Coordinates of C-alpha atoms and ligand atoms in Angstrom, one line a residue:
X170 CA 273.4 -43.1 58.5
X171 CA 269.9 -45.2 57.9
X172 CA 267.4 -43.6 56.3
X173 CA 264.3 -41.6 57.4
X174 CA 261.2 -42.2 56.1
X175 CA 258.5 -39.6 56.9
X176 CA 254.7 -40.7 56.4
X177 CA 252.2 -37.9 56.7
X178 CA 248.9 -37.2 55.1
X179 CA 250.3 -34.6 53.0
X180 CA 253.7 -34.5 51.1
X181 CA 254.4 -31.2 50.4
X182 CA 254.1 -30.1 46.4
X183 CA 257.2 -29.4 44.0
X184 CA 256.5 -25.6 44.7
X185 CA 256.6 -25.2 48.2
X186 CA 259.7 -27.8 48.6
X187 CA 262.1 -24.3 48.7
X188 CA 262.1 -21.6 50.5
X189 CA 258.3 -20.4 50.5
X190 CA 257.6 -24.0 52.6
X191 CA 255.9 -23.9 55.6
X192 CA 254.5 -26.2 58.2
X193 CA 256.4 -29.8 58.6
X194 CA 258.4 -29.3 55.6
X195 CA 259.8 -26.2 57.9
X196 CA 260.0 -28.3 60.8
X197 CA 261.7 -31.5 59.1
X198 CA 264.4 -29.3 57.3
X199 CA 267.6 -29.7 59.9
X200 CA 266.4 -33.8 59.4
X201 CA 266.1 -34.1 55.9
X202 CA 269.5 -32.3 55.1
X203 CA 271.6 -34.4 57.2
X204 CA 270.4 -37.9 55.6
X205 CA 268.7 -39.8 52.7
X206 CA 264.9 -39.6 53.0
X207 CA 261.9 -40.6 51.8
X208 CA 258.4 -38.9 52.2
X209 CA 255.4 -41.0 51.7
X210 CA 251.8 -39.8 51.6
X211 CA 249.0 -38.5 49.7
X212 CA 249.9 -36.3 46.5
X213 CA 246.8 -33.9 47.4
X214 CA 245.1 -34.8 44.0
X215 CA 241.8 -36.7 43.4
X216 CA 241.6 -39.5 41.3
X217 CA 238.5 -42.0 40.3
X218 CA 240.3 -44.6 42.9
X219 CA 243.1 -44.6 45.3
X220 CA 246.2 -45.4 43.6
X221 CA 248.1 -48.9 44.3
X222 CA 251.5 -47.5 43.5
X223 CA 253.0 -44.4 44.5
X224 CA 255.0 -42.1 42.0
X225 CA 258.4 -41.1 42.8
X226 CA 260.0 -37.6 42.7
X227 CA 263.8 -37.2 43.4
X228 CA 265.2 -33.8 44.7
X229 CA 268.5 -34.3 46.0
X230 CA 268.8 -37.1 48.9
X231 CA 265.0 -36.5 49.2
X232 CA 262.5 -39.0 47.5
X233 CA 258.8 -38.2 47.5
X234 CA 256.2 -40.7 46.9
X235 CA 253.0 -39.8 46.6
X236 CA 249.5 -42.1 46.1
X237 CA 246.4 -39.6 44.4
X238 CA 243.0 -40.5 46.7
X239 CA 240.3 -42.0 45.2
X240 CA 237.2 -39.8 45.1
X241 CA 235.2 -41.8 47.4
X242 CA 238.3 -42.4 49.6
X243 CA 238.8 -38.6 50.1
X244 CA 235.4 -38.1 51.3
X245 CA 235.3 -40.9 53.5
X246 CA 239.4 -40.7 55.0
X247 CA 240.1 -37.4 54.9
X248 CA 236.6 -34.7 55.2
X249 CA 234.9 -37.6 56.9
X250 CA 236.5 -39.3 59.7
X251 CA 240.1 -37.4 59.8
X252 CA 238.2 -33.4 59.7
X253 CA 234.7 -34.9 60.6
X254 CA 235.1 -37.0 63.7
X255 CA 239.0 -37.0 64.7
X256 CA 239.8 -33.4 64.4
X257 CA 236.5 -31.9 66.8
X258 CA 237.2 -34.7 69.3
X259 CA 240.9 -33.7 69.2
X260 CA 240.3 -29.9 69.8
X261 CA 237.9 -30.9 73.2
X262 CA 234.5 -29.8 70.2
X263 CA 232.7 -33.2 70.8
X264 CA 229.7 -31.2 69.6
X265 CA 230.9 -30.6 66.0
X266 CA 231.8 -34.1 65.5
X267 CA 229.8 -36.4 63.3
X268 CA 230.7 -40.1 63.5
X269 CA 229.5 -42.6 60.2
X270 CA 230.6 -46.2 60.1
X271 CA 231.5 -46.2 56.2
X272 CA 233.9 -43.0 56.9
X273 CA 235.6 -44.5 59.8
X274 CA 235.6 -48.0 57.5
X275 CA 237.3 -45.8 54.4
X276 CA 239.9 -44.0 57.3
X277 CA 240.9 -47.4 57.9
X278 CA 241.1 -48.4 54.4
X279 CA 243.4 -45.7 53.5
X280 CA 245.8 -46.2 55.9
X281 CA 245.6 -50.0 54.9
X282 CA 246.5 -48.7 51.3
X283 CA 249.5 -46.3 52.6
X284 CA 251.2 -49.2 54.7
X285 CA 251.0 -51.6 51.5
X286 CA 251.9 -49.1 49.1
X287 CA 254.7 -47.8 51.6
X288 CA 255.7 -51.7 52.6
X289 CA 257.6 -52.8 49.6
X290 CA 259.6 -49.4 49.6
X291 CA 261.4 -50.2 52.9
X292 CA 264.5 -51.1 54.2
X293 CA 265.4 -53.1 56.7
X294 CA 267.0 -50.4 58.9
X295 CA 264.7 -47.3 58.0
X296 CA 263.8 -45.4 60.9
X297 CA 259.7 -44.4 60.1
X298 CA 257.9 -41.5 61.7
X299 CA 254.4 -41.7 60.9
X300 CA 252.3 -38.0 61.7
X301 CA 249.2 -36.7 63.2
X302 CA 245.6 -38.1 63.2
X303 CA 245.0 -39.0 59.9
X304 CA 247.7 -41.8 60.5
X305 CA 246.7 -43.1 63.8
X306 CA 246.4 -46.5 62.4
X307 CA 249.3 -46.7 59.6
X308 CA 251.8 -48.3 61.9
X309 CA 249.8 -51.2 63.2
X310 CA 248.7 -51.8 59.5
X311 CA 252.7 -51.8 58.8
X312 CA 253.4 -54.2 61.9
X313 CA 250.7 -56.3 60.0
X314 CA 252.4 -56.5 56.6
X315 CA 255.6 -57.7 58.5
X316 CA 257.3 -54.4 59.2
X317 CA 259.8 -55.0 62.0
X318 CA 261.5 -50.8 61.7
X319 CA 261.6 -48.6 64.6
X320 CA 258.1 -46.8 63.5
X321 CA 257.3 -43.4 65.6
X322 CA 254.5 -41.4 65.5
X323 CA 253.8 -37.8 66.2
X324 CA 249.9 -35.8 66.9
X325 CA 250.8 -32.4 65.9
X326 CA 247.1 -31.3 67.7
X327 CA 245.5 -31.8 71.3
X328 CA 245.1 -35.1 73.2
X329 CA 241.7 -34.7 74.9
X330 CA 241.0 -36.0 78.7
X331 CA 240.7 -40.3 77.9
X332 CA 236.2 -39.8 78.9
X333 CA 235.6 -37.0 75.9
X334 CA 237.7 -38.9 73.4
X335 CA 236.3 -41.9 74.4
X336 CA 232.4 -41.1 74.1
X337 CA 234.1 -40.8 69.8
X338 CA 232.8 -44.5 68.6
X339 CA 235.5 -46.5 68.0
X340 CA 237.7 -44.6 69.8
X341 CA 239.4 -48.1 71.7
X342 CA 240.2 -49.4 68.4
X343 CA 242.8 -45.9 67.8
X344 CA 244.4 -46.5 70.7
X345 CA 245.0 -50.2 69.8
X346 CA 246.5 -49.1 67.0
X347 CA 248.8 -46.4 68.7
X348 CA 250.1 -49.6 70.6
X349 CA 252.6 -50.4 67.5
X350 CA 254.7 -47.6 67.8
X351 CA 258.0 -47.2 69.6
X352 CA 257.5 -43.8 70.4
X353 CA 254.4 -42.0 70.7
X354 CA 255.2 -37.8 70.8
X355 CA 252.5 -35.1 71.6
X356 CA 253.3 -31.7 72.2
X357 CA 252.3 -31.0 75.5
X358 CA 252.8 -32.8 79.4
X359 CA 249.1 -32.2 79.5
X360 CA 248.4 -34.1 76.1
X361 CA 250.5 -36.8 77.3
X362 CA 248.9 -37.4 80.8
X363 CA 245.6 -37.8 79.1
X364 CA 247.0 -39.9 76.3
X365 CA 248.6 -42.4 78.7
X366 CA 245.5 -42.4 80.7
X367 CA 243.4 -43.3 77.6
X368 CA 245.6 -45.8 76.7
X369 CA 245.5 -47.2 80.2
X370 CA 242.1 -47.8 79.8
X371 CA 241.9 -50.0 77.1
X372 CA 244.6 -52.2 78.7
X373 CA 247.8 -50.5 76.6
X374 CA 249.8 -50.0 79.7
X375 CA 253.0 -51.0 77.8
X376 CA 252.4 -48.4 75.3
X377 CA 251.3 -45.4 77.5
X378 CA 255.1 -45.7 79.2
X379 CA 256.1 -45.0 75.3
X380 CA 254.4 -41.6 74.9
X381 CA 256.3 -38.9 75.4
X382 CA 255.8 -34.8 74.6
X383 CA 257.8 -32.8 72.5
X384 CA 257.0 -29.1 72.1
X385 CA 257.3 -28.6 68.6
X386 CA 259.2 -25.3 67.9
X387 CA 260.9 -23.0 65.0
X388 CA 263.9 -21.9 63.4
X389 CA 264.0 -18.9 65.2
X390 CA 267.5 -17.1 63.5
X391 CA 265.9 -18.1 59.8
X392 CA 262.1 -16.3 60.7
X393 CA 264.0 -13.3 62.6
X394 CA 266.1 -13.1 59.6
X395 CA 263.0 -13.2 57.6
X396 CA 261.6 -10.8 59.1
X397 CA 265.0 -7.9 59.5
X398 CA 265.0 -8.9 55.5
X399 CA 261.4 -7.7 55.0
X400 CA 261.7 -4.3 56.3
X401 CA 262.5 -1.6 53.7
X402 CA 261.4 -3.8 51.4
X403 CA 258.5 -2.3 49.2
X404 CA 255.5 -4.6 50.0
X405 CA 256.3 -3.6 53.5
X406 CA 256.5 -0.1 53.6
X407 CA 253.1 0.5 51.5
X408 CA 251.9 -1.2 54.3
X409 CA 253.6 0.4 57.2
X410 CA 252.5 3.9 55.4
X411 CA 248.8 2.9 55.0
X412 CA 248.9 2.3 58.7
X413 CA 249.6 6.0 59.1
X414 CA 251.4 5.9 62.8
X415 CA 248.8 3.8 63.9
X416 CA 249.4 0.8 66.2
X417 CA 249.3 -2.2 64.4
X418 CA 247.7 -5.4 65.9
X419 CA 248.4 -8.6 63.9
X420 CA 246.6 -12.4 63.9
X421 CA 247.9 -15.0 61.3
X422 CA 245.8 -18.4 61.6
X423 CA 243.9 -20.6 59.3
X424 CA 240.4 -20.0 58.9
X425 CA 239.5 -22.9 61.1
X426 CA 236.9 -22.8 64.0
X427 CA 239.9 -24.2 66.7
X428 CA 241.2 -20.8 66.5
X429 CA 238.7 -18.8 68.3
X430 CA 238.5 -16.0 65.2
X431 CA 234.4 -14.7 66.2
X432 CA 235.5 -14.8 70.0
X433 CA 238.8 -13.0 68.6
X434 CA 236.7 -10.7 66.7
X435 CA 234.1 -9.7 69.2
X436 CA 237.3 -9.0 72.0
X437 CA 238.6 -6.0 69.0
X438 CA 235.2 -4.9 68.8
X439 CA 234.9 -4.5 72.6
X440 CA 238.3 -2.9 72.9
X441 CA 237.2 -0.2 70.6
X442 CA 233.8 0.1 72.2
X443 CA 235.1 0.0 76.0
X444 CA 238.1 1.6 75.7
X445 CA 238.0 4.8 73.8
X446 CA 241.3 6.1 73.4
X447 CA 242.7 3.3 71.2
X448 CA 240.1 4.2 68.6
X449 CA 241.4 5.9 65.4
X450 CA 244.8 4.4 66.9
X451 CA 244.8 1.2 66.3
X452 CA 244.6 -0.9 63.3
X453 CA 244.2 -5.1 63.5
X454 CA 245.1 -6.8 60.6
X455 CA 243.4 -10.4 60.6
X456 CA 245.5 -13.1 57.7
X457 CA 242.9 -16.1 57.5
X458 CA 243.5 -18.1 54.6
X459 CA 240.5 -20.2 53.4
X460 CA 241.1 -23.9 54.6
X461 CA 239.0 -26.8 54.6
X462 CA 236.5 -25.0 52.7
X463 CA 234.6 -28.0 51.3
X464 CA 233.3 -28.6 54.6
X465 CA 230.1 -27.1 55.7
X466 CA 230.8 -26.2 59.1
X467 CA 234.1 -23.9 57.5
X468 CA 231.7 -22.0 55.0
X469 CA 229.4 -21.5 58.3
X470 CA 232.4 -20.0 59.7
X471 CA 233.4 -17.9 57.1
X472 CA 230.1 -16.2 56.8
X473 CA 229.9 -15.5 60.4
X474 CA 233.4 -13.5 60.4
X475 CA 232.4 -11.8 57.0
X476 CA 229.6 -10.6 59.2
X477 CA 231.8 -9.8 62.5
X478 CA 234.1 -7.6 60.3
X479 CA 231.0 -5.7 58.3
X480 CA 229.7 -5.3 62.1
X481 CA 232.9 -3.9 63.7
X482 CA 234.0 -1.7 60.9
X483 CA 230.2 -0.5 60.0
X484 CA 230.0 0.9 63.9
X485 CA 233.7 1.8 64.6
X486 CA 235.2 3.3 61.2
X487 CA 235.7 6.6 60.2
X488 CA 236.1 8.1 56.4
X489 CA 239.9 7.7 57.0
X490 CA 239.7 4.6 59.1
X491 CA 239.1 1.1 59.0
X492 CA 239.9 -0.6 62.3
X493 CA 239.5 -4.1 61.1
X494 CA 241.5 -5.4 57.9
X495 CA 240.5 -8.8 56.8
X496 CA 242.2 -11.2 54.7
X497 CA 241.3 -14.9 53.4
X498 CA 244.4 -14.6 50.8
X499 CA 247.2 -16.7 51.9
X500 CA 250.6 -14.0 52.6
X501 CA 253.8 -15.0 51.7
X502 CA 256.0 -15.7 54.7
X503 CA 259.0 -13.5 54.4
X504 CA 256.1 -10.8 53.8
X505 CA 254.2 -11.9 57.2
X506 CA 257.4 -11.9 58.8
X507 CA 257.8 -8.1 57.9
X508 CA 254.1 -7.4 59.2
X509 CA 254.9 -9.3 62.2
X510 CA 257.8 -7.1 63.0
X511 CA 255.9 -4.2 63.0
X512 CA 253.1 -5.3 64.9
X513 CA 252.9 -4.1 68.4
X514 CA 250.5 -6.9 69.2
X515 CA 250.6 -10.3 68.4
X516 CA 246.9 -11.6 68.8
X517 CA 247.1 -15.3 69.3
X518 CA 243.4 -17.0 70.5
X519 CA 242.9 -20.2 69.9
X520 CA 240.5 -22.2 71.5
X521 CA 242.7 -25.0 71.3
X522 CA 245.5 -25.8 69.6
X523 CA 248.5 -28.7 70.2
X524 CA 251.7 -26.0 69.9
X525 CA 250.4 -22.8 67.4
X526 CA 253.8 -21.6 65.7
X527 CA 252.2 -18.2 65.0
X528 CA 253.2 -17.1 68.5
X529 CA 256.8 -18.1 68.6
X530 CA 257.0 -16.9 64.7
X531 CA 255.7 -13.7 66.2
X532 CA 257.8 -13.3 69.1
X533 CA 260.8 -14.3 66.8
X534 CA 260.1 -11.8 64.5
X535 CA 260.8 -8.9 67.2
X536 CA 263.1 -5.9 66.7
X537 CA 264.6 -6.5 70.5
X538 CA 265.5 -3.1 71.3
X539 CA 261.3 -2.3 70.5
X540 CA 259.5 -5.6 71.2
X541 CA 255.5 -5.8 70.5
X542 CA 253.6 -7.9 72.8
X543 CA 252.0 -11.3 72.1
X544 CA 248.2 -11.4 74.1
X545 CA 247.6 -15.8 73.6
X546 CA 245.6 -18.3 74.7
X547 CA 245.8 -20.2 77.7
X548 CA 244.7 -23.3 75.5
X549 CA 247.9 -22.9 72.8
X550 CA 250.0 -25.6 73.8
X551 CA 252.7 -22.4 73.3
X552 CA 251.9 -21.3 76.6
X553 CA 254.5 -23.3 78.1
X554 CA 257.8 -21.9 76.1
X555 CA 256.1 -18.4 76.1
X556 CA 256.0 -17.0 79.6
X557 CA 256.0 -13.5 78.9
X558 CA 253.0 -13.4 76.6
X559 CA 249.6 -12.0 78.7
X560 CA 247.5 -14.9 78.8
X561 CA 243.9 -15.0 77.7
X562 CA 240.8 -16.8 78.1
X563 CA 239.9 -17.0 74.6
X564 CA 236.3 -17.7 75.2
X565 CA 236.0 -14.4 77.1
X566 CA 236.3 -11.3 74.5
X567 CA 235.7 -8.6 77.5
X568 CA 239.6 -10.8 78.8
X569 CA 240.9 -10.1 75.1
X570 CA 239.9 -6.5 75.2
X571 CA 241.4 -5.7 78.6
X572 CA 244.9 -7.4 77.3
X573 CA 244.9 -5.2 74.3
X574 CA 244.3 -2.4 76.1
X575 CA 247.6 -3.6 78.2
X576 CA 249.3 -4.6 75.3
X577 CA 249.2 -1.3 73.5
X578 CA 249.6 0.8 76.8
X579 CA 252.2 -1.5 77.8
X580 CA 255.8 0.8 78.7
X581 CA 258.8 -0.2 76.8
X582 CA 260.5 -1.8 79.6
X583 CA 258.0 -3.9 80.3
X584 CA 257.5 -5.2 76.9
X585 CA 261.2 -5.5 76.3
X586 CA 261.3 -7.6 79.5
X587 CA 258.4 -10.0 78.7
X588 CA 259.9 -10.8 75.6
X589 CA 263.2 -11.3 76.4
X590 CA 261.2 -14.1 78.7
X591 CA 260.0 -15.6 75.8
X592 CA 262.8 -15.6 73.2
X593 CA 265.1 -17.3 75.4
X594 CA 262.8 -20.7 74.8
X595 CA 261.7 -19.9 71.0
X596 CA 265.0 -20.2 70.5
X597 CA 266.4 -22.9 72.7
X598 CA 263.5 -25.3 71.6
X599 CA 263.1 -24.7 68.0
X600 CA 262.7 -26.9 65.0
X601 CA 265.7 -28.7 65.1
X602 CA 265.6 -29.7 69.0
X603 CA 262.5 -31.0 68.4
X604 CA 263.6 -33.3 65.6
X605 CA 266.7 -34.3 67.2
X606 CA 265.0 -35.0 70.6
X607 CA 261.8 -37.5 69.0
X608 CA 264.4 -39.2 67.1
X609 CA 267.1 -39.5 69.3
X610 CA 264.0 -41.0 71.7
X611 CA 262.9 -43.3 68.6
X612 CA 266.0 -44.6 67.4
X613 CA 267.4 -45.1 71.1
X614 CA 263.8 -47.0 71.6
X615 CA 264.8 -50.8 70.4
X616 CA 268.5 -50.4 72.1
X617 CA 267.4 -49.6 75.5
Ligands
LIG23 P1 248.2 -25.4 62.3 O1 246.9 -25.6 62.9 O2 248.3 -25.1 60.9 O3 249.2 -26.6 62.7 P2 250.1 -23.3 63.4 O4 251.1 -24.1 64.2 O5 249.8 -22.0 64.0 O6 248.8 -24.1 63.1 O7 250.7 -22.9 61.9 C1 251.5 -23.7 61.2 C2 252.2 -22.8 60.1 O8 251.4 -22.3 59.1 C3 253.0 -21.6 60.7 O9 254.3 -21.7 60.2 C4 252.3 -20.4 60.2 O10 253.1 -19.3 59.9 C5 251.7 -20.9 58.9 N1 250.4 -20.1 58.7 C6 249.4 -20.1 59.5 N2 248.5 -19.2 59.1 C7 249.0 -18.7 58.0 C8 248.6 -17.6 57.1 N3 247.5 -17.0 57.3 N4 249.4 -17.3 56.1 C9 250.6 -17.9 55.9 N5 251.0 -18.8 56.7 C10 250.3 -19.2 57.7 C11 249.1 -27.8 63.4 C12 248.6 -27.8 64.8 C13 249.4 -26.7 65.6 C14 250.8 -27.1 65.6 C15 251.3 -27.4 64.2 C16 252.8 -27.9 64.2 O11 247.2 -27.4 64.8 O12 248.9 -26.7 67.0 O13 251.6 -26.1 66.2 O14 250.5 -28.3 63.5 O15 252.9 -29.1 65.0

């Protein structure tokens, strides 16, 4: 079999290559076992310049190669244009984005400086799949150097309506580039209608027939497994007896303004203040790990939550209560898979997002004979594998409160119904579908 060669902003580090991964390296497991590979990308360090040569790890069939980011590059590449201009205008926050010529100039550059560095490591008959929005250009700058491969490319988040992301300058210049890719994959038939349209636009016709959506998904069995393993286990029982019999409600997100965390937090507080029987009854545990948090508008962020959870607990606690448990610590998974188990609420808002595997790690992680609920967002690109969840508007916290109060009052036949609906995709369309399915499209692509 050829080899796969994955190119992504960030290759994952020597420690989170096991079993503690998360993220792509989950999703890219059932790939990366079945042939050689090599991983390109940035190494996550910060050097005085961009390095011209990558360094190479080997584990097993795998070889990482990584460039460190010049100083200068960093700011410009990845806070500036990548979480500065792309990733607002992605999410539908045209407001929060800031646009500077010398940023978008050093995005470019970068991806100039991964396609040379990358170029000389290729064989003729690698398969490349290039992802998400730092690497929008990467394969044209390939194509460029000569590269004749099968090159794919995947946007893990949103594609916006073609008129918002095209008020972002420059904007006809990114779809250009998406041109040079056999296969162009979003998550959602809504990302992909406005993709093709936008690339309709700017005359790409050819290419928007190439963009397809695959939902990414999980490895069901392994999280649910996970997550059996967890309980008994001591981390999770000091937990389950601080609860005290009290209904747990869990959210598990980034700390990232996409996920609707104030909105989230204000729908708790109303549940408690408009519906008075859950109180003393109901704890919500909120994991928000700290992300981003060189970027001003992610320290604004954290500051207004640290104020929404002194708010809700100051009016609502009592000496042996705290409704509201907040943590910016990262968890371990196999420990949030126990915590997931026991939650009788999954609480899943974002105000976009491109897939969100929170909710399918939550509904996986579900004793079936005593299922919790999962309230989400109408705006997770979830929504469509997760029919039985109780759909919110995020933006609307009196909505969130009314679905908690449904969620915890909900019978056991009901829940055990509505999650039956949603397991039956989590685990039909999981991690490995959606690998097989993008590459199956990719390396069909140049056949046809
Ligand atoms: P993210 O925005 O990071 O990903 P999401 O899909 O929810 O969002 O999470 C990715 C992974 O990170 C999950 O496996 C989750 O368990 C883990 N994770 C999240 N919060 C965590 C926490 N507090 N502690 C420990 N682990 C945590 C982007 C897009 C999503 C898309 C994914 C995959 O924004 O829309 O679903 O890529 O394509």
């Amino acid at each position: 079999m050829n080899r796969l060669v994955i190119v992504a902003n960030r290759v994952p580090n020597p420690g989170e290559r096991g079993a503690t991964a998360g993220g792509l390296a989950v999703a890219l497991k059932d790939a990366l076992a079945k042939r050689e590979a090599l991983w390109f990308g940035w190494s996550g360090q910060i050097a005085e310049a961009t390095a011209a040569d990558p360094v190479e790890t080997r584990i097993g069939r795998i070889t990482y190669a990584t460039l460190d980011l010049g100083r200068e590059d960093h700011r410009r590449y990845y806070l500036g244009f990548s979480n500065g201009s792309l990733w607002p205008t992605l999410h539908y926050r045209l407001g929060l984005a800031v646009f500077a010529r010398e940023d978008h100039a050093g995005y470019r550059a970068v991806n100039a400086a991964f396609a040379a560095a990358l170029a000389p490591m290729l064989r003729p008959d690698d398969t490349i799949w290039a992802h998400d929005f730092h690497l929008f250009p990467v394969g044209a700058a390939l194509r460029a150097l000569g590269c004749r491969q099968r090159i794919g490319f995947f946007l893990h988040v949103p594609f916006p309506p073609a008129g918002l992301f095209c008020a972002l300058p420059r904007a006809a210049e990114l779809l250009t580039d998406l041109a040079a890719y056999d296969v162009i994959g979003v998550q959602t038939e809504d990302d992909a209608v406005n993709l093709r349209a936008a690339l309709a636009g700017v005359g790409q016709e050819e290419a928007a027939a190439r963009v397809h959506a695959f939902p990414i998904g999980i490895e069901a069995e392994a999280f649910t497994t996970l997550a059996e393993k967890a309980i008994g286990k001591r981390e999770t029982e000091r937990f389950r007896q601080s609860l005290v019999d009290r209904a747990l409600i869990i959210g598990v997100d980034r700390l990232d303004y996409t996920k609707g965390l104030p909105q989230r937090f204000c729908g708790y507080g109303q549940l408690l203040a408009r519906f008075k029987t859950h109180r003393s009854k109901v704890t919500y545990l909120q994991v928000a790990p700290v992300s981003r948090g060189d970027v001003a508008q992610y320290r604004a962020l954290r500051r207004e939550l640290d104020e929404w959870v002194g708010r809700i607990n100051g009016q609502h606690a009592e000496p042996d209560w705290a409704p509201l448990r907040y943590m910016t610590r990262a968890v371990a998974r196999p420990v949030l898979a126990g915590f997931m188990r026991m939650a009788r609420v999954g609480l899943v808002t974002p105000l976009r997002d491109g897939m969100n595997l929170v909710a399918k790690e939550y509904v996986a992680a579900q004793d079936p004979e005593d299922p919790g609920v999962l309230v989400l967002s109408r705006f997770a690109g979830a929504v469509a594998q997760l029919p039985g969840a109780l759909l919110v508007n995020p933006l609307d916290p009196d909505e969130i409160a009314e679905a908690l109060d449904q969620a915890l009052t909900m019978k056991p036949a009901e829940r055990k119904a509505r999650w039956e609906e949603c397991i039956v995709s989590v685990r039909r369309d999981g991690a490995r579908a959606w690998c097989r399915e993008f590459l199956s499209r990719l390396e069909g692509a140049n056949d046809a």
